[in-house]
XYZ file of C-alpha atoms in Angstrom:
530
model
C -65.063 -41.928 44.407
C -65.831 -38.703 46.196
C -66.444 -39.586 49.732
C -64.161 -39.194 52.865
C -62.959 -42.053 54.157
C -63.927 -42.425 58.339
C -60.508 -40.808 59.560
C -60.747 -37.852 57.927
C -61.888 -33.729 59.147
C -64.938 -32.230 59.281
C -63.385 -29.244 57.295
C -61.523 -32.227 55.137
C -64.845 -33.669 54.144
C -65.959 -29.898 52.806
C -63.578 -28.916 50.851
C -63.339 -32.824 49.033
C -66.844 -31.763 48.736
C -66.804 -27.966 47.490
C -63.924 -28.493 44.997
C -63.815 -30.207 41.697
C -62.309 -32.612 41.058
C -58.450 -31.568 39.359
C -57.345 -34.023 36.762
C -53.777 -35.959 38.068
C -51.862 -34.909 34.435
C -51.978 -31.839 36.415
C -49.961 -32.870 38.899
C -46.119 -33.628 39.110
C -46.528 -37.502 38.742
C -46.536 -39.975 41.533
C -46.740 -43.180 39.594
C -44.336 -43.814 36.522
C -47.529 -44.860 34.485
C -47.473 -40.929 34.400
C -44.039 -40.111 34.152
C -44.983 -42.308 30.820
C -47.952 -40.494 30.342
C -45.713 -36.908 30.013
C -44.273 -38.651 27.269
C -40.346 -39.490 29.892
C -38.670 -42.443 29.470
C -36.189 -42.211 32.982
C -36.812 -38.371 35.708
C -33.435 -36.439 35.820
C -34.916 -36.819 40.290
C -36.963 -38.672 42.220
C -38.795 -36.971 45.307
C -39.339 -38.981 48.434
C -41.597 -37.284 50.951
C -43.348 -38.640 54.534
C -45.969 -36.849 53.547
C -48.522 -36.845 51.535
C -48.634 -34.604 48.266
C -50.201 -31.626 48.171
C -49.310 -29.284 45.326
C -50.029 -25.545 48.261
C -46.569 -23.219 48.636
C -47.787 -24.050 52.594
C -46.407 -27.639 51.341
C -42.004 -27.679 51.094
C -42.051 -30.255 48.856
C -44.298 -28.433 46.607
C -42.354 -25.576 46.140
C -38.740 -27.803 45.378
C -40.788 -29.755 42.538
C -42.735 -27.205 40.939
C -39.001 -24.619 41.015
C -37.019 -27.753 39.547
C -40.122 -28.191 37.411
C -39.666 -24.832 35.892
C -35.717 -25.338 35.098
C -36.472 -28.101 32.942
C -36.322 -30.882 34.761
C -38.322 -33.511 35.619
C -39.798 -35.003 38.811
C -41.687 -37.844 40.126
C -43.332 -38.124 42.984
C -43.296 -40.843 45.771
C -44.798 -39.894 48.795
C -44.480 -41.847 52.026
C -42.944 -44.457 50.472
C -43.482 -48.737 52.837
C -39.656 -48.070 54.821
C -40.362 -52.288 55.111
C -40.343 -52.698 51.116
C -36.967 -52.370 48.693
C -39.283 -51.773 45.881
C -40.708 -49.036 47.270
C -39.044 -46.634 46.106
C -37.883 -47.904 42.526
C -41.731 -46.549 41.657
C -39.569 -44.769 38.563
C -36.546 -46.517 38.173
C -32.644 -45.088 38.852
C -33.153 -41.040 37.827
C -31.057 -39.707 35.908
C -29.760 -37.150 38.651
C -30.743 -38.173 41.904
C -32.866 -38.556 44.759
C -34.602 -35.734 47.287
C -35.391 -36.646 50.175
C -37.084 -35.129 53.221
C -39.051 -36.386 56.614
C -42.116 -34.057 54.983
C -43.140 -30.836 56.417
C -42.423 -31.709 59.847
C -39.801 -33.166 61.853
C -41.203 -36.761 61.279
C -41.042 -37.220 65.347
C -42.246 -33.884 66.242
C -44.889 -35.454 63.955
C -45.365 -38.693 65.840
C -44.865 -38.447 69.770
C -46.051 -35.403 72.211
C -44.289 -32.790 74.514
C -44.549 -36.223 76.625
C -43.368 -38.632 74.475
C -46.953 -39.872 73.916
C -47.874 -41.172 70.426
C -50.088 -39.087 68.541
C -53.024 -40.853 66.545
C -52.791 -38.931 63.808
C -51.221 -37.697 61.008
C -52.596 -34.825 59.482
C -49.946 -34.719 55.974
C -51.785 -38.576 55.317
C -54.351 -39.078 53.902
C -57.561 -39.420 56.482
C -55.335 -38.124 58.740
C -53.864 -41.285 59.256
C -51.201 -42.075 61.613
C -48.545 -44.495 61.357
C -47.619 -43.406 57.182
C -43.613 -42.460 58.308
C -41.500 -44.491 60.307
C -39.552 -42.441 63.102
C -35.965 -40.194 61.693
C -37.691 -40.514 58.647
C -35.165 -38.610 56.524
C -32.179 -41.579 57.305
C -34.549 -44.456 56.840
C -35.543 -43.472 53.550
C -31.953 -42.394 53.009
C -30.413 -45.400 53.926
C -33.635 -47.742 51.523
C -33.060 -45.631 49.247
C -29.368 -46.785 49.373
C -29.804 -49.875 49.690
C -30.401 -50.435 45.879
C -29.084 -47.741 44.100
C -25.904 -47.802 45.618
C -23.663 -44.450 43.524
C -27.101 -42.747 42.722
C -27.375 -38.907 44.774
C -29.151 -38.798 47.062
C -29.654 -34.864 49.327
C -31.424 -34.537 52.267
C -33.395 -31.495 52.938
C -36.221 -30.372 55.405
C -36.922 -28.719 58.854
C -35.447 -32.578 60.010
C -32.481 -32.773 58.738
C -31.896 -29.229 58.063
C -31.572 -29.321 61.987
C -29.632 -32.404 62.808
C -27.025 -31.638 59.986
C -24.405 -31.871 62.672
C -24.124 -33.213 65.716
C -27.081 -32.247 67.864
C -29.746 -33.425 71.143
C -31.778 -36.010 70.426
C -34.833 -34.810 72.633
C -36.529 -38.549 72.310
C -34.166 -40.524 73.082
C -31.813 -38.461 74.905
C -28.232 -38.618 73.087
C -26.575 -36.824 70.743
C -26.879 -37.645 67.785
C -24.291 -38.147 64.763
C -24.873 -35.690 61.539
C -27.605 -36.754 59.728
C -25.170 -37.097 57.455
C -23.716 -40.275 57.776
C -26.032 -41.907 59.688
C -28.730 -41.344 56.219
C -25.933 -42.379 53.490
C -27.039 -39.391 52.170
C -24.105 -37.118 49.667
C -25.127 -33.756 50.520
C -27.390 -31.824 52.864
C -29.029 -29.255 51.679
C -30.585 -27.017 54.828
C -32.220 -23.675 55.318
C -34.600 -22.704 53.277
C -33.255 -24.891 49.880
C -34.200 -23.151 47.214
C -31.179 -21.174 46.127
C -29.108 -24.970 46.345
C -32.196 -27.859 45.881
C -31.273 -25.577 41.900
C -27.710 -25.293 41.696
C -27.311 -29.211 42.745
C -29.621 -29.789 39.947
C -27.835 -27.799 37.370
C -24.176 -28.836 38.782
C -25.505 -32.287 38.641
C -26.735 -31.862 35.544
C -23.700 -30.360 34.329
C -22.366 -33.129 34.309
C -20.069 -32.842 37.639
C -21.041 -35.605 40.752
C -22.081 -35.223 44.205
C -18.248 -35.433 45.510
C -17.738 -32.674 42.738
C -20.302 -30.502 45.526
C -18.567 -28.797 47.893
C -18.969 -25.279 47.112
C -22.571 -25.114 47.619
C -23.935 -22.424 49.453
C -26.826 -23.868 52.015
C -24.775 -27.226 51.842
C -23.282 -30.396 54.203
C -20.538 -32.303 52.651
C -18.598 -35.432 53.630
C -14.824 -35.508 53.133
C -11.964 -37.248 54.350
C -9.418 -34.714 52.982
C -8.970 -31.336 53.976
C -6.374 -29.785 51.760
C -9.223 -28.402 49.478
C -10.961 -27.033 51.734
C -9.927 -23.532 52.611
C -11.216 -20.940 55.515
C -13.426 -23.065 57.582
C -13.218 -22.685 61.833
C -13.040 -26.290 63.075
C -15.400 -27.682 65.375
C -15.321 -29.856 68.946
C -14.994 -33.427 66.891
C -17.690 -35.816 67.866
C -15.762 -37.769 70.403
C -15.566 -34.770 72.364
C -19.244 -33.369 72.079
C -20.253 -36.959 73.430
C -17.995 -36.459 76.193
C -18.408 -33.638 77.341
C -21.869 -31.489 77.470
C -19.304 -27.879 77.843
C -18.099 -29.693 74.098
C -21.324 -29.798 73.406
C -22.816 -26.376 74.056
C -20.320 -24.297 72.802
C -20.475 -26.292 69.017
C -23.651 -25.874 68.858
C -22.901 -21.431 69.907
C -20.234 -21.436 67.387
C -23.061 -23.182 64.638
C -25.146 -20.523 65.714
C -23.631 -17.696 66.113
C -22.212 -18.605 61.708
C -26.562 -19.211 60.664
C -25.891 -15.535 59.059
C -25.104 -16.060 55.249
C -22.732 -12.215 55.503
C -21.202 -13.215 58.232
C -21.104 -16.978 58.535
C -17.856 -18.919 57.812
C -17.946 -22.573 56.845
C -17.839 -24.732 59.980
C -15.519 -28.219 59.895
C -16.883 -31.333 61.906
C -14.351 -34.100 63.208
C -15.435 -37.623 63.280
C -13.670 -40.783 64.316
C -11.492 -42.919 61.524
C -10.784 -39.457 59.240
C -14.173 -38.102 58.307
C -14.839 -34.158 58.257
C -18.529 -32.826 57.922
C -18.412 -29.606 56.089
C -21.125 -27.147 56.335
C -20.417 -24.245 53.705
C -22.489 -20.976 54.992
C -26.041 -20.259 54.006
C -27.208 -19.872 51.772
C -28.563 -15.809 50.856
C -32.099 -15.164 51.425
C -34.475 -14.841 48.524
C -34.695 -11.181 47.585
C -38.712 -9.435 47.152
C -39.139 -10.851 43.111
C -37.478 -14.166 43.548
C -39.694 -14.967 46.292
C -42.875 -13.464 44.426
C -41.036 -15.598 41.766
C -41.753 -18.968 44.446
C -45.608 -18.382 44.679
C -46.502 -17.932 41.672
C -44.611 -21.116 40.125
C -48.478 -22.956 39.170
C -49.547 -24.535 42.310
C -53.225 -26.672 41.726
C -53.263 -25.386 45.317
C -55.100 -29.167 46.331
C -53.871 -32.737 47.632
C -53.104 -35.403 44.970
C -56.514 -36.171 43.248
C -55.202 -39.761 44.589
C -56.685 -39.397 47.887
C -59.902 -38.793 47.814
C -61.024 -41.515 48.595
C -59.406 -40.590 51.244
C -61.089 -37.973 52.867
C -58.392 -35.795 51.526
C -55.220 -34.719 53.267
C -56.408 -32.364 56.605
C -53.247 -30.236 56.754
C -54.267 -28.937 53.257
C -57.400 -26.677 56.200
C -55.158 -24.843 58.626
C -53.772 -23.487 55.067
C -56.490 -23.281 52.164
C -57.634 -20.090 52.753
C -53.790 -17.897 54.025
C -51.324 -16.453 52.675
C -47.896 -15.935 53.935
C -46.079 -13.147 53.559
C -42.822 -13.383 54.675
C -39.673 -15.453 56.657
C -37.330 -15.282 58.529
C -37.718 -14.034 62.076
C -34.623 -10.969 64.170
C -37.361 -12.633 67.211
C -34.564 -14.648 67.420
C -35.822 -16.928 70.475
C -33.138 -18.945 71.834
C -36.505 -21.965 72.197
C -37.127 -21.064 69.063
C -35.507 -23.242 65.286
C -36.829 -20.708 63.161
C -33.218 -18.360 63.241
C -31.539 -22.168 62.906
C -33.716 -23.017 60.086
C -34.857 -19.527 58.519
C -32.327 -17.264 59.299
C -32.450 -13.667 61.653
C -33.225 -12.123 58.010
C -37.077 -11.721 57.236
C -37.899 -11.789 53.352
C -41.145 -10.028 52.504
C -43.779 -10.796 48.928
C -45.281 -8.092 47.422
C -48.753 -6.977 47.763
C -49.101 -6.754 44.327
C -48.022 -11.372 44.926
C -50.656 -11.270 47.827
C -53.312 -9.797 46.076
C -53.226 -11.882 42.521
C -52.747 -14.890 45.285
C -55.627 -13.349 47.152
C -57.397 -13.218 44.043
C -56.762 -16.602 43.404
C -58.443 -17.701 46.823
C -62.090 -15.452 46.099
C -62.044 -17.819 42.328
C -61.825 -21.569 44.865
C -65.069 -22.003 44.901
C -64.878 -23.710 48.825
C -64.216 -20.033 49.687
C -66.718 -18.037 51.701
C -64.835 -15.136 51.994
C -62.530 -14.952 55.251
C -58.597 -15.619 54.545
C -57.900 -17.179 57.344
C -54.281 -15.132 57.264
C -51.485 -12.652 55.717
C -48.098 -13.649 57.910
C -44.971 -15.933 58.285
C -43.526 -17.062 61.682
C -43.819 -13.447 62.834
C -46.607 -12.279 61.073
C -45.817 -8.587 61.866
C -42.325 -8.677 60.629
C -42.333 -7.049 56.339
C -38.666 -6.278 56.820
C -35.124 -6.698 57.432
C -35.021 -5.611 60.980
C -32.204 -2.315 59.374
C -31.105 -1.766 56.549
C -27.264 -2.786 57.456
C -28.504 -6.643 57.214
C -28.834 -6.254 53.604
C -25.085 -5.270 53.547
C -23.424 -7.266 55.940
C -25.827 -9.556 58.067
C -27.016 -9.841 61.334
C -25.772 -9.064 64.273
C -24.269 -11.952 65.619
C -23.325 -10.982 69.660
C -27.474 -8.805 69.790
C -30.693 -9.338 69.391
C -32.455 -6.923 67.615
C -35.490 -6.985 70.310
C -34.056 -8.610 73.220
C -33.191 -6.956 76.505
C -34.058 -3.718 75.122
C -35.130 -2.810 71.160
C -32.600 -1.821 69.050
C -31.383 1.358 68.768
C -31.111 0.723 65.364
C -33.916 -1.005 64.413
C -36.731 0.270 62.279
C -40.083 0.027 63.410
C -42.897 0.554 60.767
C -45.661 -1.615 60.301
C -47.382 1.070 57.631
C -46.040 -1.483 54.729
C -47.935 -4.309 57.119
C -50.790 -2.674 57.148
C -51.613 -0.984 54.174
C -51.571 -5.123 53.013
C -54.001 -5.761 54.639
C -56.364 -2.864 53.829
C -55.580 -3.737 50.153
C -56.535 -7.640 50.760
C -60.030 -6.014 52.687
C -60.606 -4.552 50.325
C -61.267 -7.182 47.468
C -64.288 -7.998 45.698
C -64.862 -11.452 47.251
C -63.514 -10.853 51.094
C -65.622 -10.614 53.760
C -62.618 -10.362 56.579
C -59.201 -11.175 56.663
C -57.106 -12.147 59.706
C -54.563 -12.260 61.519
C -53.214 -16.396 63.510
C -50.433 -16.119 62.867
C -47.976 -14.902 66.255
C -47.758 -10.906 66.235
C -44.793 -9.883 68.473
C -46.267 -8.229 71.009
C -42.836 -5.685 71.690
C -42.520 -4.719 68.186
C -46.077 -3.102 68.850
C -45.364 -1.589 71.596
C -41.703 0.404 69.558
C -43.475 1.430 67.816
C -45.135 4.927 68.769
C -47.904 4.412 66.268
C -51.494 2.888 67.348
C -52.972 2.164 63.640
C -51.570 -1.208 63.319
C -53.118 -1.901 66.577
C -56.066 -0.520 66.184
C -56.923 -1.498 62.971
C -55.555 -5.767 63.563
C -57.698 -4.874 66.776
C -61.087 -3.472 64.744
C -60.854 -5.964 61.072
C -58.243 -8.617 61.421
C -58.985 -10.218 65.174
C -61.520 -14.092 65.127
C -62.467 -13.563 69.196
C -58.650 -13.432 70.181
C -55.685 -13.419 69.873
C -52.473 -15.152 70.831
C -49.955 -13.497 71.465
C -46.382 -15.457 73.635
C -44.684 -13.110 76.701
C -43.390 -17.112 77.185
C -42.453 -16.456 81.065
C -42.896 -14.150 83.590
C -39.670 -14.492 85.493
C -37.034 -12.184 84.448
C -34.350 -13.790 84.795
C -36.054 -16.144 82.544
C -37.455 -14.157 80.156
C -33.499 -13.068 80.342
C -32.677 -16.611 79.207
C -35.242 -17.280 75.741
C -34.233 -13.865 74.587
C -37.844 -12.370 75.203
C -38.909 -8.938 76.496
C -39.734 -8.484 79.833
C -43.419 -8.466 81.575
C -44.391 -5.332 81.923
C -44.116 -4.883 77.878
C -46.453 -8.020 77.365
C -48.680 -5.708 80.839
C -48.429 -2.468 78.778
C -49.217 -4.333 75.156
C -52.389 -6.050 77.557
C -53.621 -3.431 77.992
C -53.152 -1.625 74.975
C -55.365 -3.844 73.413
C -57.638 -3.787 75.762
C -58.251 0.152 75.077
C -58.334 -0.374 71.940
C -61.236 -3.162 72.201
C -63.221 -0.345 74.320
C -62.878 1.836 71.102
C -63.850 -0.662 68.667
C -67.079 -1.232 71.368
C -65.682 -5.024 70.820
C -65.479 -7.833 73.797
C -62.486 -9.285 72.350
C -59.447 -11.528 74.026
C -55.451 -12.304 74.785
C -54.384 -15.800 75.303
C -50.892 -15.652 76.283
C -48.872 -18.831 75.269
C -46.436 -19.980 78.615
C -44.011 -21.906 78.948
C -42.929 -23.660 82.003
C -39.932 -26.007 82.067
C -37.875 -23.781 79.705
C -34.067 -24.915 80.894
C -33.032 -22.406 83.439
C -36.268 -22.256 85.331
C -36.596 -22.674 89.135
C -39.310 -23.707 91.069
C -39.792 -20.595 92.497
C -40.210 -19.201 89.335
C -42.526 -21.781 88.352
C -44.311 -21.141 91.000
C -44.782 -17.675 89.835
C -45.269 -17.554 86.413
C -48.638 -20.298 88.159
C -49.920 -16.898 90.841
C-alpha cells in the first residue's frame, strides 16, 4: 500500500505519491530474509540505529553502511529495535566482526525533549513521524541491550550522541555529570567525530584478526584500559572523582578536551576512573580531502526511505533534505555554544563542483523534483575551504578564533568559489531556483570587500527571508559567545537592505537571538529585549 499514515506530514505524503516504488533489494538488508536473498549466511556488521533507515547522504547511518559495503563488508541494519525485547537485536544473529551502534542523526534526548524539558509529540526520523520509537539515551540502552545477549562481540558506538559524550560530560536533562558513554554502554570503542576514516580502520583491523582490545591505535576513537604502560604521549585529565566534586575541575577538563579537538595539534587524552579504569581518547581523525569527500557522495544511495515504511507515509526527516545539497562540513566560526567544532572540527572540507553538479543532475531526474534546490550548504553555507592555508599544515590555532572578536589577519575571505558554484547550479536545465537556507555567516560576508556574493544571494538565492544568527546585542555576552559585535550585524542588515533595493525586492532578515546564554545577566536580557 502507498497510503500514508495519519501522522505523516503533507510533504511525506506527496513524496510517497511522487516517488517510484523501489525494490527492497536496492537497500541494505533490514531483515534476515533480505540478507539471505543476497546469499549471505552471516553479516560482518550489524548497524543498530535509533532512526528509521533512510538511504540518503544526509543520514549518518546510510553513509557508514554504504561506505562499509564499498570496502567489501556485509552490513545488516536493525532500525529502531524494541529496547524492551532482547530478541530485537538478534535479527541477523551474531555478526562476524561486530555491532555498530548509533542513537541516530540527533541526540536522542534532543529528539525527545524541548529545551524546557517538555516531551515532543513527534519524531521526524520515525515512519509517519510517530514518537516513542527509541529510548532516552539510546546509545547506552542499545549497547547494554546487545551486551545482554552477545557478551564478547565487539560493540562500537558512533554518531552525534556518542561523540559528544565520549568523556565525562554534563547532562542537561538530569542536571548531573555523567561518565564517559563508553563505560555506561558496555561498548568496546567510541568512534567520535565524522567517522568515515575510523570506521573503515576499525573494520579492516577486526577483519585482519585483531580483537577489540587490540584497537588502541586508531585516530578518532576512544577506548578503555586498566594499564597505561602502553599509552604514550598523553595528557592526563582530572579524574572522574575530581570533576564530580569540583565544577572548576570539570571546566578545566573540558577546556583541555576542546583545545585537543584538532587532528594536527591534538594529543591523546586520558581520563581516570575509580578502580584503576582509564578512558583514553586518541587524537581526532584527519579531515577528508575533497576527492575523498566526493567519493562518499558517489556511493550508491537510493536517496529514499526503505520501502518497508511506505505504508506509514515514509520518514518525514527526508522532506527537509530530499532536494538539498551538502557542500561542506566543519566550521571555523567556533561559536562557544555550538557542538559543531567538537564534532566536525574547525577545518572546513568542501566537495568539488563536479560532485555537486552530478548530484544536482540526479535531483533533476527525480520524479518529485519541481525545479527548486532547497539548499546548498552545510554547517555554514558560505564557507568553502579552510580559514587559512596554514590549517592544513599545522591545524587550527588552539587559542585563537578565526572570526571573533575580530577576523584574524590571516583569514582568507573569498566567496568566489561559492558564487561560481551557485551560478553553475542555477544554470542547469530543469533547475528553476537555487536557495541558500543553511546559515550564512554574516561577519564573513562583511569581511569580504567584494559584494558580489551578497548581491547574488539577494537576487537569486533567498526565498523571501534570510535567517542569520547575531545571537545577542550585548558586547559582553557576544564576547563570551565568540560572536562579532552587534555593529557588524547592523552593518550587514544595512547592506542586505541596500542590495534588496538594488534588486527591486522586498525580502526580510530574520535574526536568531539567544536570551539566556551563560554569562548573560538580567541587564543584558533587558538590552536584548529593547
